[in-house]
PDB file of C-alpha atoms in Angstrom:
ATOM      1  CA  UNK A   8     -46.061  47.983  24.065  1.00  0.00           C
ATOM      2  CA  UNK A   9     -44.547  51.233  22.738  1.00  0.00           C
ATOM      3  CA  UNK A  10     -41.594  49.884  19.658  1.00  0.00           C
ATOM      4  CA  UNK A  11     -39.745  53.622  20.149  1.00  0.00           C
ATOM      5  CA  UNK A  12     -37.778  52.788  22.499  1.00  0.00           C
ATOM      6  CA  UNK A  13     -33.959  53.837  22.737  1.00  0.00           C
ATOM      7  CA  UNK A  14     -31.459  51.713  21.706  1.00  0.00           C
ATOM      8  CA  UNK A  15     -29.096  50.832  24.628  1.00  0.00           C
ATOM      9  CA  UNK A  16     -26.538  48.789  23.288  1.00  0.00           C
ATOM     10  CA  UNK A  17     -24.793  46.260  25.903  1.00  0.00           C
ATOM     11  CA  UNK A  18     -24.986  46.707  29.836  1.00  0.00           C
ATOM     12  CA  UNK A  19     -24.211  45.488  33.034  1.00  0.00           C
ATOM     13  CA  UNK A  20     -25.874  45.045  36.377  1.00  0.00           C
ATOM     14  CA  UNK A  21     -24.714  47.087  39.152  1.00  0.00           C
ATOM     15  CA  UNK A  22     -23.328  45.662  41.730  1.00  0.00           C
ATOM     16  CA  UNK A  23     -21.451  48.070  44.858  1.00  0.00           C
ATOM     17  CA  UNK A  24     -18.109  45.794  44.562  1.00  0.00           C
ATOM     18  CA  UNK A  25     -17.906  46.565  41.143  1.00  0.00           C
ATOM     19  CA  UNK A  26     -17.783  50.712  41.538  1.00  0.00           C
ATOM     20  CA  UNK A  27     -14.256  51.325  40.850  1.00  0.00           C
ATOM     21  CA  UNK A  28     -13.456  48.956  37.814  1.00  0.00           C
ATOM     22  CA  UNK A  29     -17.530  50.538  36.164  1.00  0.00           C
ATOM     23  CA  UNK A  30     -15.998  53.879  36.312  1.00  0.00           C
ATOM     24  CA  UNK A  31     -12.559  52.804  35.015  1.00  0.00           C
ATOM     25  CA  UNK A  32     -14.280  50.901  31.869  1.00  0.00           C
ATOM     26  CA  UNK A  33     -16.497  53.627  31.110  1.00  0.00           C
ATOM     27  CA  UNK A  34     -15.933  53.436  27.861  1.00  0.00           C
ATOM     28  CA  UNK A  35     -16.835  48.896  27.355  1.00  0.00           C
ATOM     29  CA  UNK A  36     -20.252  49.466  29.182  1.00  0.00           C
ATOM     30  CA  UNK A  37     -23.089  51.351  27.405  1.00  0.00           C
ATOM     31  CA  UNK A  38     -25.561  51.276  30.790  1.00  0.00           C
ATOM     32  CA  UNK A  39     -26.215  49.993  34.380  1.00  0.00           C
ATOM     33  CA  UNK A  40     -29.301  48.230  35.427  1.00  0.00           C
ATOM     34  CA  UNK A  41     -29.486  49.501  38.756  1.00  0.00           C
ATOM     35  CA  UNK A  42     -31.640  47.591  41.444  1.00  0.00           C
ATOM     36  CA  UNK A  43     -34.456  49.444  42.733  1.00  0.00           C
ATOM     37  CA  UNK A  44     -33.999  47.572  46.310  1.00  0.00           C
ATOM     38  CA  UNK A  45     -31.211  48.362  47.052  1.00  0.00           C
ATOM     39  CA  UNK A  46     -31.770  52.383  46.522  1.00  0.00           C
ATOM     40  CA  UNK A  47     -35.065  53.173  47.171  1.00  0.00           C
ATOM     41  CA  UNK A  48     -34.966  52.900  51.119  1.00  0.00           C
ATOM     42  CA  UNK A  49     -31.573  54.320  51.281  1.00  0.00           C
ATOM     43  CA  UNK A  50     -30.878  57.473  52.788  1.00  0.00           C
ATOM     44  CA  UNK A  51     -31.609  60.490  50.460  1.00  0.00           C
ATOM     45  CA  UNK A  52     -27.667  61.561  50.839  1.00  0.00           C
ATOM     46  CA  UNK A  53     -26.395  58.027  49.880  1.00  0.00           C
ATOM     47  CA  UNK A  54     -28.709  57.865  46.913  1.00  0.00           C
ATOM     48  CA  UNK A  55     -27.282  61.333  45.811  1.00  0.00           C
ATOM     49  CA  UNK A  56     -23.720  59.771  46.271  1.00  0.00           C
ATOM     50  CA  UNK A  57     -24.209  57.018  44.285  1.00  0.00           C
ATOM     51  CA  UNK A  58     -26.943  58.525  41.222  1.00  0.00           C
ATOM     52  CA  UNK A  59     -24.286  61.102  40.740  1.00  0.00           C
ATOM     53  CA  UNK A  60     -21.055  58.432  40.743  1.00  0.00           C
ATOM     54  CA  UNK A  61     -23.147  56.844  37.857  1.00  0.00           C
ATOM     55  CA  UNK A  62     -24.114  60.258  36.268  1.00  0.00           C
ATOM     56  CA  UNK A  63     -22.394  58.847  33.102  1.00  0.00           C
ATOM     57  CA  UNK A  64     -24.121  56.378  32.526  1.00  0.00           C
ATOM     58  CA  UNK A  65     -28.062  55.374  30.984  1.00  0.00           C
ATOM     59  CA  UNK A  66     -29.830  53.779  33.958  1.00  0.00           C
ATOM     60  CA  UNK A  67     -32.544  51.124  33.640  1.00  0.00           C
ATOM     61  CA  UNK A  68     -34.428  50.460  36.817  1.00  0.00           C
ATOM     62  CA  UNK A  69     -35.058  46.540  37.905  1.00  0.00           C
ATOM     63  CA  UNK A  70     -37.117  45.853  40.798  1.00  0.00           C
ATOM     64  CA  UNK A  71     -37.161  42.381  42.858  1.00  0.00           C
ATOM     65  CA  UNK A  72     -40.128  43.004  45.417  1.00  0.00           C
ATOM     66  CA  UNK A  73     -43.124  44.005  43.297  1.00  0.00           C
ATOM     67  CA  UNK A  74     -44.139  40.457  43.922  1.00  0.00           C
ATOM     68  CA  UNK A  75     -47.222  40.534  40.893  1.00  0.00           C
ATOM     69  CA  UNK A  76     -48.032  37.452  41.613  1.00  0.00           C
ATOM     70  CA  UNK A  77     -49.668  37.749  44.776  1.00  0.00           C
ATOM     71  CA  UNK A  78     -53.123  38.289  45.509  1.00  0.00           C
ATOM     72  CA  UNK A  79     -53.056  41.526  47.281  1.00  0.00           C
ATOM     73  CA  UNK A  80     -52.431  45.179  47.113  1.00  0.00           C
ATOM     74  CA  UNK A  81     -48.934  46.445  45.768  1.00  0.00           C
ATOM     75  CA  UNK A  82     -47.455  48.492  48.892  1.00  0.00           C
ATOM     76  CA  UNK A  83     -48.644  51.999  47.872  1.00  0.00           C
ATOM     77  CA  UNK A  84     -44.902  53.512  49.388  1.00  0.00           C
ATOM     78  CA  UNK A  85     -43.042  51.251  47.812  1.00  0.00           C
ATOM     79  CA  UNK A  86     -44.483  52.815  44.411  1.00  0.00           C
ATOM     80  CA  UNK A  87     -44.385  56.028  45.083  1.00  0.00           C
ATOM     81  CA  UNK A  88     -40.442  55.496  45.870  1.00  0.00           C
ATOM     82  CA  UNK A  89     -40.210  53.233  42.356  1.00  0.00           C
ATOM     83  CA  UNK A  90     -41.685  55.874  40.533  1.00  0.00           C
ATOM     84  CA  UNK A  91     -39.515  58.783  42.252  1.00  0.00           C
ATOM     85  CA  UNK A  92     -36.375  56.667  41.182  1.00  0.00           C
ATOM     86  CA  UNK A  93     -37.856  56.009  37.648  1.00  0.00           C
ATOM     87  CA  UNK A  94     -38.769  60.211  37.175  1.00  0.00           C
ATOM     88  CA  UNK A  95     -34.636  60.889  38.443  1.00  0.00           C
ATOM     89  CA  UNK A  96     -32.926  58.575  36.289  1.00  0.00           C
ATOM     90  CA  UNK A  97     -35.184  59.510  33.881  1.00  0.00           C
ATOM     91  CA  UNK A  98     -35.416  55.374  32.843  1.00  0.00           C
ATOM     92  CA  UNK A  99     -36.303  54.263  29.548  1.00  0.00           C
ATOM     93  CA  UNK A 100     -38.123  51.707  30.963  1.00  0.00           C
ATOM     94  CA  UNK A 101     -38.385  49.124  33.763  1.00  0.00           C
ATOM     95  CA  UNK A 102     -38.593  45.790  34.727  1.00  0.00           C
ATOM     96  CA  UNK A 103     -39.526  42.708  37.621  1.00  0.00           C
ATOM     97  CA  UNK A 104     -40.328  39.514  37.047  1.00  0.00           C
ATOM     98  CA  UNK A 105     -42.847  36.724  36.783  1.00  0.00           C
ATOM     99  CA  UNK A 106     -42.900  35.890  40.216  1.00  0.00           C
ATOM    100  CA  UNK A 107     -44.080  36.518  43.510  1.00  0.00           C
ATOM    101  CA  UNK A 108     -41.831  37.241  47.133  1.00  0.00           C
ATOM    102  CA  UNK A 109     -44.638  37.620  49.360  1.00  0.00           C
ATOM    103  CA  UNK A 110     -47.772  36.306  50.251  1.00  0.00           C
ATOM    104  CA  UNK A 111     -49.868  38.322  52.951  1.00  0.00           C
ATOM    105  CA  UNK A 112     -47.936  39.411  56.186  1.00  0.00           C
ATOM    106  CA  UNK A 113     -44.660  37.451  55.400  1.00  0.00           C
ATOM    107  CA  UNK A 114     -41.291  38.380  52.672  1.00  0.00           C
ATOM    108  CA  UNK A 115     -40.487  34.815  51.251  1.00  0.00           C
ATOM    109  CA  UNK A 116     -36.902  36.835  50.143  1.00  0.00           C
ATOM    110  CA  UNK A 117     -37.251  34.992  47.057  1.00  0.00           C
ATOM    111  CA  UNK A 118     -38.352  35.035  43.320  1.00  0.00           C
ATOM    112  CA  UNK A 119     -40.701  32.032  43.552  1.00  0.00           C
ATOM    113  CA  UNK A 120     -42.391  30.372  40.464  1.00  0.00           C
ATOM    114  CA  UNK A 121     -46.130  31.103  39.797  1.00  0.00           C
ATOM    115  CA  UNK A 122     -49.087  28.702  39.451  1.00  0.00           C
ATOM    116  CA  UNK A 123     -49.579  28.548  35.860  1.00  0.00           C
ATOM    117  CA  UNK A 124     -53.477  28.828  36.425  1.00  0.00           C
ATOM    118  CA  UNK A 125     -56.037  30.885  35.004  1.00  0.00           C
ATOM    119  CA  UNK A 126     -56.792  32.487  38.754  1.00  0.00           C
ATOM    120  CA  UNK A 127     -52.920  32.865  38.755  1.00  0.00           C
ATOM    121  CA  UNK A 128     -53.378  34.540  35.540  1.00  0.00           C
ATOM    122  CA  UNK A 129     -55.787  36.458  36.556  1.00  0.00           C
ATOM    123  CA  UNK A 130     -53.740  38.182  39.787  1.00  0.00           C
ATOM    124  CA  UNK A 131     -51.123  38.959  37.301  1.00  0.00           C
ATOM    125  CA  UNK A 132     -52.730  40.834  35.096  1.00  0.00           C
ATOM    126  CA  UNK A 133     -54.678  42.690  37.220  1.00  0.00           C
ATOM    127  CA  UNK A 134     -52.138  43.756  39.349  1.00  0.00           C
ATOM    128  CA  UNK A 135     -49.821  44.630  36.228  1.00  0.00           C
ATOM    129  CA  UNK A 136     -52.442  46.509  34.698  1.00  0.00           C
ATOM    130  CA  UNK A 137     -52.854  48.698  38.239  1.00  0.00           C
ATOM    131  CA  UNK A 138     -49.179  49.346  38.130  1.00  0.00           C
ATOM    132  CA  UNK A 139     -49.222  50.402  34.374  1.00  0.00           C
ATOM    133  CA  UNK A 140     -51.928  53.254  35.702  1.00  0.00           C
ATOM    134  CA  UNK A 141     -49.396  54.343  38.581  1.00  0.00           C
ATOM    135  CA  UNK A 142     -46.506  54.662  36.717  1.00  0.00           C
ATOM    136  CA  UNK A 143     -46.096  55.672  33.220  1.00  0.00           C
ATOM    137  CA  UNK A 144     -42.644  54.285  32.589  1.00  0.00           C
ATOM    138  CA  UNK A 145     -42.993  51.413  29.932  1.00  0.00           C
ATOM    139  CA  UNK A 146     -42.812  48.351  32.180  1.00  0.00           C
ATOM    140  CA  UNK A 147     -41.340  44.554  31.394  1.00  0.00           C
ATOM    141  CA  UNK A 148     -41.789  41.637  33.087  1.00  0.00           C
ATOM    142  CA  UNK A 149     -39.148  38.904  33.523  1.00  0.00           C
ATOM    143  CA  UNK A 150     -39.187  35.507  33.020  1.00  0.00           C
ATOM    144  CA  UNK A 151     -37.691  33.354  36.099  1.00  0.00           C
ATOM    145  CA  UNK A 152     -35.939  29.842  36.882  1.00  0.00           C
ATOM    146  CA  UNK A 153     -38.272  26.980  38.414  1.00  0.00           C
ATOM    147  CA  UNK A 154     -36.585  23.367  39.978  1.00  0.00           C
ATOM    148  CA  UNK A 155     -39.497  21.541  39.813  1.00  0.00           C
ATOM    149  CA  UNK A 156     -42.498  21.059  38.085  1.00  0.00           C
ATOM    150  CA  UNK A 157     -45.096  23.521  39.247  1.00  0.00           C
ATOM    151  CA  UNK A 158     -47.982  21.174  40.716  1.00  0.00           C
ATOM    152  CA  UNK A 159     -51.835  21.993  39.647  1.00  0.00           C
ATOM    153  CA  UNK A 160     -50.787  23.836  36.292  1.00  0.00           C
ATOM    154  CA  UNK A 161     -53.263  24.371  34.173  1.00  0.00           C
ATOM    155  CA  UNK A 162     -50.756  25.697  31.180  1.00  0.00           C
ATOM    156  CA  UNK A 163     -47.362  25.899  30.401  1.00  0.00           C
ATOM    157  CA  UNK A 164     -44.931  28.310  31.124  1.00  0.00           C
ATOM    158  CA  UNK A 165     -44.969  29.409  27.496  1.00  0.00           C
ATOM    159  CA  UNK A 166     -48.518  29.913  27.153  1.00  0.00           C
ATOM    160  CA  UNK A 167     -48.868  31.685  30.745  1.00  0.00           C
ATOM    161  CA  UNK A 168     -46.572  34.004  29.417  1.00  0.00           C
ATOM    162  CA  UNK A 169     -47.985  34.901  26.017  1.00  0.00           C
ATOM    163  CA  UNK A 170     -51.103  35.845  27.674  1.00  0.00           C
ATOM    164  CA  UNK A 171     -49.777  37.911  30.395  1.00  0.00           C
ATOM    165  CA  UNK A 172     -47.764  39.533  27.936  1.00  0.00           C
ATOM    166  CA  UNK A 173     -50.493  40.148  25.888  1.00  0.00           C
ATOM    167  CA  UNK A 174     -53.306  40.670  28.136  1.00  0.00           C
ATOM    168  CA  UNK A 175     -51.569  43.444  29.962  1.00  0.00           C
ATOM    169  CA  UNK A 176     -49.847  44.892  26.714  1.00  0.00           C
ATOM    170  CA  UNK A 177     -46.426  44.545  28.661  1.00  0.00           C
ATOM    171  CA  UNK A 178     -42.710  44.041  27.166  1.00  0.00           C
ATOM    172  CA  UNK A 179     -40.430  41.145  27.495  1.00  0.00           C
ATOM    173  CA  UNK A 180     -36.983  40.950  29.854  1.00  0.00           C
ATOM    174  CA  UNK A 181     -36.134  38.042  28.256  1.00  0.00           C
ATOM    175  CA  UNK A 182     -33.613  35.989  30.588  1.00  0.00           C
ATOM    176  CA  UNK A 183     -31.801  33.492  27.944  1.00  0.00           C
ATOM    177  CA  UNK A 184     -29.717  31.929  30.841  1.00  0.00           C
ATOM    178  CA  UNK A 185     -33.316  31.161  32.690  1.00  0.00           C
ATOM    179  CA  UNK A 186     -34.720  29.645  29.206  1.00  0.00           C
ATOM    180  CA  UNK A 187     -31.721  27.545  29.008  1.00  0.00           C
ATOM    181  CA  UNK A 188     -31.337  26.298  32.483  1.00  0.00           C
ATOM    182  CA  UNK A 189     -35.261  25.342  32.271  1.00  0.00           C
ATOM    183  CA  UNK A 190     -35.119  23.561  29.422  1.00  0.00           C
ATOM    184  CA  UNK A 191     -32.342  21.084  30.850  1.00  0.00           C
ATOM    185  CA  UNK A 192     -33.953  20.572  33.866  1.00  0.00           C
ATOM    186  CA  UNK A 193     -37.599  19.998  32.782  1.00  0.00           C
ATOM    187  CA  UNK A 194     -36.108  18.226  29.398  1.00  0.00           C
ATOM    188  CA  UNK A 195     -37.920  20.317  26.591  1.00  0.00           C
ATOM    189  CA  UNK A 196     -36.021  22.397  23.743  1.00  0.00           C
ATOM    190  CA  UNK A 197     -35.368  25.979  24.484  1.00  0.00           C
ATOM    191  CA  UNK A 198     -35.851  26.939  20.612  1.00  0.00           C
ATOM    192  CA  UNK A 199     -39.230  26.290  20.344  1.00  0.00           C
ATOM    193  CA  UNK A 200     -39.889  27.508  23.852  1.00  0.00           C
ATOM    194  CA  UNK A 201     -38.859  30.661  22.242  1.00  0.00           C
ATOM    195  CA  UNK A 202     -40.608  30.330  19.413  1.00  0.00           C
ATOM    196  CA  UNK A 203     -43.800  29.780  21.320  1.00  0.00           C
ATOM    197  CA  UNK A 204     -43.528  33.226  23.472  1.00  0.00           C
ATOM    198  CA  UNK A 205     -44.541  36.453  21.836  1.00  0.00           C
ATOM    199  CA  UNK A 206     -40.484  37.495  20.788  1.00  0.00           C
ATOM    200  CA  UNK A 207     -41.219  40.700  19.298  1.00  0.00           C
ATOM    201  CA  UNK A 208     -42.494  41.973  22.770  1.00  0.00           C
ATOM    202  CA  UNK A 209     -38.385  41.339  23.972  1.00  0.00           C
ATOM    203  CA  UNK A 210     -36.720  44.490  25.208  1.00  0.00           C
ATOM    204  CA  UNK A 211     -34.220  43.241  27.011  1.00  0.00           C
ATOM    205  CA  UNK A 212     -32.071  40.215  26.992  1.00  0.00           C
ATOM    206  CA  UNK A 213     -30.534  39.312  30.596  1.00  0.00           C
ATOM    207  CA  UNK A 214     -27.672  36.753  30.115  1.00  0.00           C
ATOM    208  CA  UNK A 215     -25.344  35.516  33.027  1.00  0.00           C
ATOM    209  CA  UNK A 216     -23.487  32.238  33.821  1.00  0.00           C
ATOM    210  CA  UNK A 217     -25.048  28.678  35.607  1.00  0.00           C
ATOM    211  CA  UNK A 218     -22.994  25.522  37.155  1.00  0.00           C
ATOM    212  CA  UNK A 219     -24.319  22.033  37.356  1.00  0.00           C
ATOM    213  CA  UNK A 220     -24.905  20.252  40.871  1.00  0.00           C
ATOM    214  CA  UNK A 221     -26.039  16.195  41.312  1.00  0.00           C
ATOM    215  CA  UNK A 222     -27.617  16.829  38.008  1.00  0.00           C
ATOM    216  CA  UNK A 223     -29.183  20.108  38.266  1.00  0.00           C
ATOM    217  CA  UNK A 224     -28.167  23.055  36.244  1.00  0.00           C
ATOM    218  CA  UNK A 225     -28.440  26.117  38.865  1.00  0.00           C
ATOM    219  CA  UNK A 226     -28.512  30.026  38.056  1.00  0.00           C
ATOM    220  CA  UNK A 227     -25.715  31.441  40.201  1.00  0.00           C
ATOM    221  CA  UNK A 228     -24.836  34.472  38.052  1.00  0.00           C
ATOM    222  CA  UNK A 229     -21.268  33.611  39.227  1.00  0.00           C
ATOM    223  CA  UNK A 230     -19.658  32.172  35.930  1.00  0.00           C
ATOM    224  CA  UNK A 231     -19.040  32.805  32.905  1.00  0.00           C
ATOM    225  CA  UNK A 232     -22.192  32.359  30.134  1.00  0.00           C
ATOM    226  CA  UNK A 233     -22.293  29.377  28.450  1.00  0.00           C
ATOM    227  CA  UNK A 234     -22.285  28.700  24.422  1.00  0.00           C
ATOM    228  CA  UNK A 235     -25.372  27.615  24.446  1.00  0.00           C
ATOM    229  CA  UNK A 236     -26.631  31.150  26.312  1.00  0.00           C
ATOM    230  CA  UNK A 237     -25.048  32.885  23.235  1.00  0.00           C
ATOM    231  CA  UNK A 238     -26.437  31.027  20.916  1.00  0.00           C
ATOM    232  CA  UNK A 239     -29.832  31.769  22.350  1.00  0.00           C
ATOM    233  CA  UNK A 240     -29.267  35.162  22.193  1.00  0.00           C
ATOM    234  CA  UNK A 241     -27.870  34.828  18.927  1.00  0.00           C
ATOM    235  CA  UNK A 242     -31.191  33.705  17.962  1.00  0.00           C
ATOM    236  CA  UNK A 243     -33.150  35.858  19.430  1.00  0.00           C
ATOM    237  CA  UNK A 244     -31.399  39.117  18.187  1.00  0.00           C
ATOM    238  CA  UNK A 245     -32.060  37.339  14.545  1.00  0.00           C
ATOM    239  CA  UNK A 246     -35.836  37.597  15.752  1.00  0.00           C
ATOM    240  CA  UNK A 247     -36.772  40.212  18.183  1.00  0.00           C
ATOM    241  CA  UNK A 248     -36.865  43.906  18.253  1.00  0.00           C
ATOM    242  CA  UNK A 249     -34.404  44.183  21.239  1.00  0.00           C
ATOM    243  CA  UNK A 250     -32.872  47.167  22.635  1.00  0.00           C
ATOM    244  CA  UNK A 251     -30.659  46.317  24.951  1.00  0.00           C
ATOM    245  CA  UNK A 252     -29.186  43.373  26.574  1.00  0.00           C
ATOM    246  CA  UNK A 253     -27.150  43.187  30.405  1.00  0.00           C
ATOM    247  CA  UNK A 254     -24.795  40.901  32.138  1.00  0.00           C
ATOM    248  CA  UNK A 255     -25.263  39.804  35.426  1.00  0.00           C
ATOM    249  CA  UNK A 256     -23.065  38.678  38.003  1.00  0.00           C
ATOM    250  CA  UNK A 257     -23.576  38.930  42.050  1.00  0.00           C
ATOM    251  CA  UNK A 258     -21.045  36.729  43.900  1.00  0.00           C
ATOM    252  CA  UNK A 259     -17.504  35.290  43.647  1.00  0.00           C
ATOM    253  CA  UNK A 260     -16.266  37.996  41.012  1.00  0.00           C
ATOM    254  CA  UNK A 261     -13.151  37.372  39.143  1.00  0.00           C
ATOM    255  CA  UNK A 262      -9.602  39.553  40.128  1.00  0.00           C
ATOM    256  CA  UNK A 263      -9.900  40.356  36.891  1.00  0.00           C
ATOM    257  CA  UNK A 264     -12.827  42.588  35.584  1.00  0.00           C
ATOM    258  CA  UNK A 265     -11.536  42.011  32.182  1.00  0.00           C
ATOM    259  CA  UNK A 266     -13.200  38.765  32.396  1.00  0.00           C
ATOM    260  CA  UNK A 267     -16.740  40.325  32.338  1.00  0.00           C
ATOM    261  CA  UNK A 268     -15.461  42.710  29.503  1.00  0.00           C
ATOM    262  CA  UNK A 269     -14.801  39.810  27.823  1.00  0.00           C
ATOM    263  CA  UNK A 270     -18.318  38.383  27.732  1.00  0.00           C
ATOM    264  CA  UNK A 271     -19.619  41.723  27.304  1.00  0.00           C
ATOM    265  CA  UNK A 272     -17.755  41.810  23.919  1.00  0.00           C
ATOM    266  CA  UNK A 273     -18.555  38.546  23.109  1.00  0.00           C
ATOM    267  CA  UNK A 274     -22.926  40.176  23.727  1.00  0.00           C
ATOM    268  CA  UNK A 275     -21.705  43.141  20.979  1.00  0.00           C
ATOM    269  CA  UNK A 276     -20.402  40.999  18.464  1.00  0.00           C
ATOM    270  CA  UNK A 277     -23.744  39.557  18.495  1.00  0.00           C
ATOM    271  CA  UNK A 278     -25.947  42.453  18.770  1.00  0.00           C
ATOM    272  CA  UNK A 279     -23.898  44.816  16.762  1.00  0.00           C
ATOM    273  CA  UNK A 280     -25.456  44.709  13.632  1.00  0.00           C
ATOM    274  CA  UNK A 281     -28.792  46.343  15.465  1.00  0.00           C
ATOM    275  CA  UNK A 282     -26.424  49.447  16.689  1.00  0.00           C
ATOM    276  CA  UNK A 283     -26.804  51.060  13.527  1.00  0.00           C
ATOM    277  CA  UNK A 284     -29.541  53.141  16.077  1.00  0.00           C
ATOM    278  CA  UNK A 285     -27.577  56.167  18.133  1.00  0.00           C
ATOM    279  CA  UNK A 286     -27.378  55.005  21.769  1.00  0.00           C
ATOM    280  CA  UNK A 287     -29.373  56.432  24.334  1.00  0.00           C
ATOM    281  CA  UNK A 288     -26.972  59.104  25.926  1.00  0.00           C
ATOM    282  CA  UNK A 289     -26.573  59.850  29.286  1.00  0.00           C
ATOM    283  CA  UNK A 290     -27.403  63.402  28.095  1.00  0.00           C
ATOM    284  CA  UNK A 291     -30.608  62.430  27.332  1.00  0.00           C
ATOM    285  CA  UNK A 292     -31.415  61.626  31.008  1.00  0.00           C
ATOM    286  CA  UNK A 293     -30.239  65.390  32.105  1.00  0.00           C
TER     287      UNK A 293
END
């Protein structure tokens, strides 16, 4: 995995309800991860609209459909679109995660967990190393939330990780909120989960909010991160190479946007000793 990256600094996820208060905070938000879904099969004069509303801004790419962990053939359009969007925005790098949201002739709609298995493996990392041929933008794969242990594994989530990671030569979107909500509900500590995942391979540090339900912890990216989510990424800026790190938060969004300033802030006071880098201007995308 390439280490000459750009420094980004501290991001936020796009979201369409958030347009007007983005543009108005220009100066609090250093880039947008923009979902690839939800542009690529747009109309060509919508896309326009919305690229050049965002013109500002450093783009990173993240895709929810590549689906790498299903055994059969990546749809060949839905690259070619990817890769368009990835040459335009001229991204860094980008990302999709451990997962898959398909299996042959029907769209689960969902980021479901993987089989940690060594023929589970074995799809992964075939199929990522096919998709590192097609497109030449450095590529990261996410780590995702699982309710239940994963019948039939063969590893842990830790170790199925390293090797992917490894295997395919592929950087990390590390999710902290993700590692933290596993390690409550399967009961293990998140600290050495991180310690047993190849670190140095993060890129980028996702970070949102959870809630708790009849003893469950549940991602809903619709609260406000945790302490224990900033201490995790307090740790892991102390021990990875990371260049960038995003909020996200899809549904019941505060009246007040100053409320995800606020925990965008509270992401810069942690990563701001690695800004000594210059930030990856929206220049350099033109």
């Amino acid at each position: 995995m390439e280490n000459n990256l750009p420094m980004l600094g501290v991001g936020l996820g796009y979201r369409h309800h958030l347009q007007q208060e983005i543009q108005s905070n220009r100066a609090a938000i250093d880039f947008l991860e923009l979902i690839t879904d939800q542009v690529i099969y747009s109309p060509p004069e919508k896309v326009d609209r919305l690229l050049e509303s965002l013109s500002d801004f450093p783009i990173v790419p993240h895709s929810v459909a590549l689906s790498v962990g299903t055994e059969m053939p990546f749809d060949d359009d839905y690259l070619d679109r990817t890769a368009r969007l990835l040459e335009r925005v001229n991204a860094p790098w980008y990302s999709d995660h451990l997962s898959f949201t398909k299996v042959p002739d029907v769209e689960i709609g969902q980021l479901t967990p993987l089989w940690f298995t060594r023929e589970s493996l074995e799809i992964v990392c075939r199929k990522v190393q096919y998709l590192k041929q097609r497109i030449a933008v450095p590529f990261l794969l996410e780590n995702i939330t699982y309710y239940f242990p994963i019948p039939g594994s063969e590893m842990s989530e830790a170790e199925f990780i390293t090797e992917v990671l490894e295997r395919t030569d592929c950087g990390l979107l590390l999710d902290l909120n993700n590692v933290f909500i596993n390690s409550r509900n399967h009961n293990y500590d998140p600290y050495k989960f991180l310690e047993s995942i190849p670190l140095e391979r993060t890129v980028q540090i996702h970070f949102a909010g959870h809630r708790e339900e009849n003893g469950l912890v549940i991602d809903s990216h619709a609260d406000r991160t945790s302490p224990e989510v900033f201490a995790l990424m307090k740790y892991t800026l102390e021990n990875a190479p990371v260049r960038g790190i995003s909020l996200e938060w899809d549904e019941n969004f505060p009246e007040d946007f100053g409320v995800l300033l606020e925990e965008l802030q509270m992401a810069r006071s942690l990563f701001a000793p690695s800004l000594a880098a210059p930030l990856y201007s929206a220049e350099a995308r033109r």
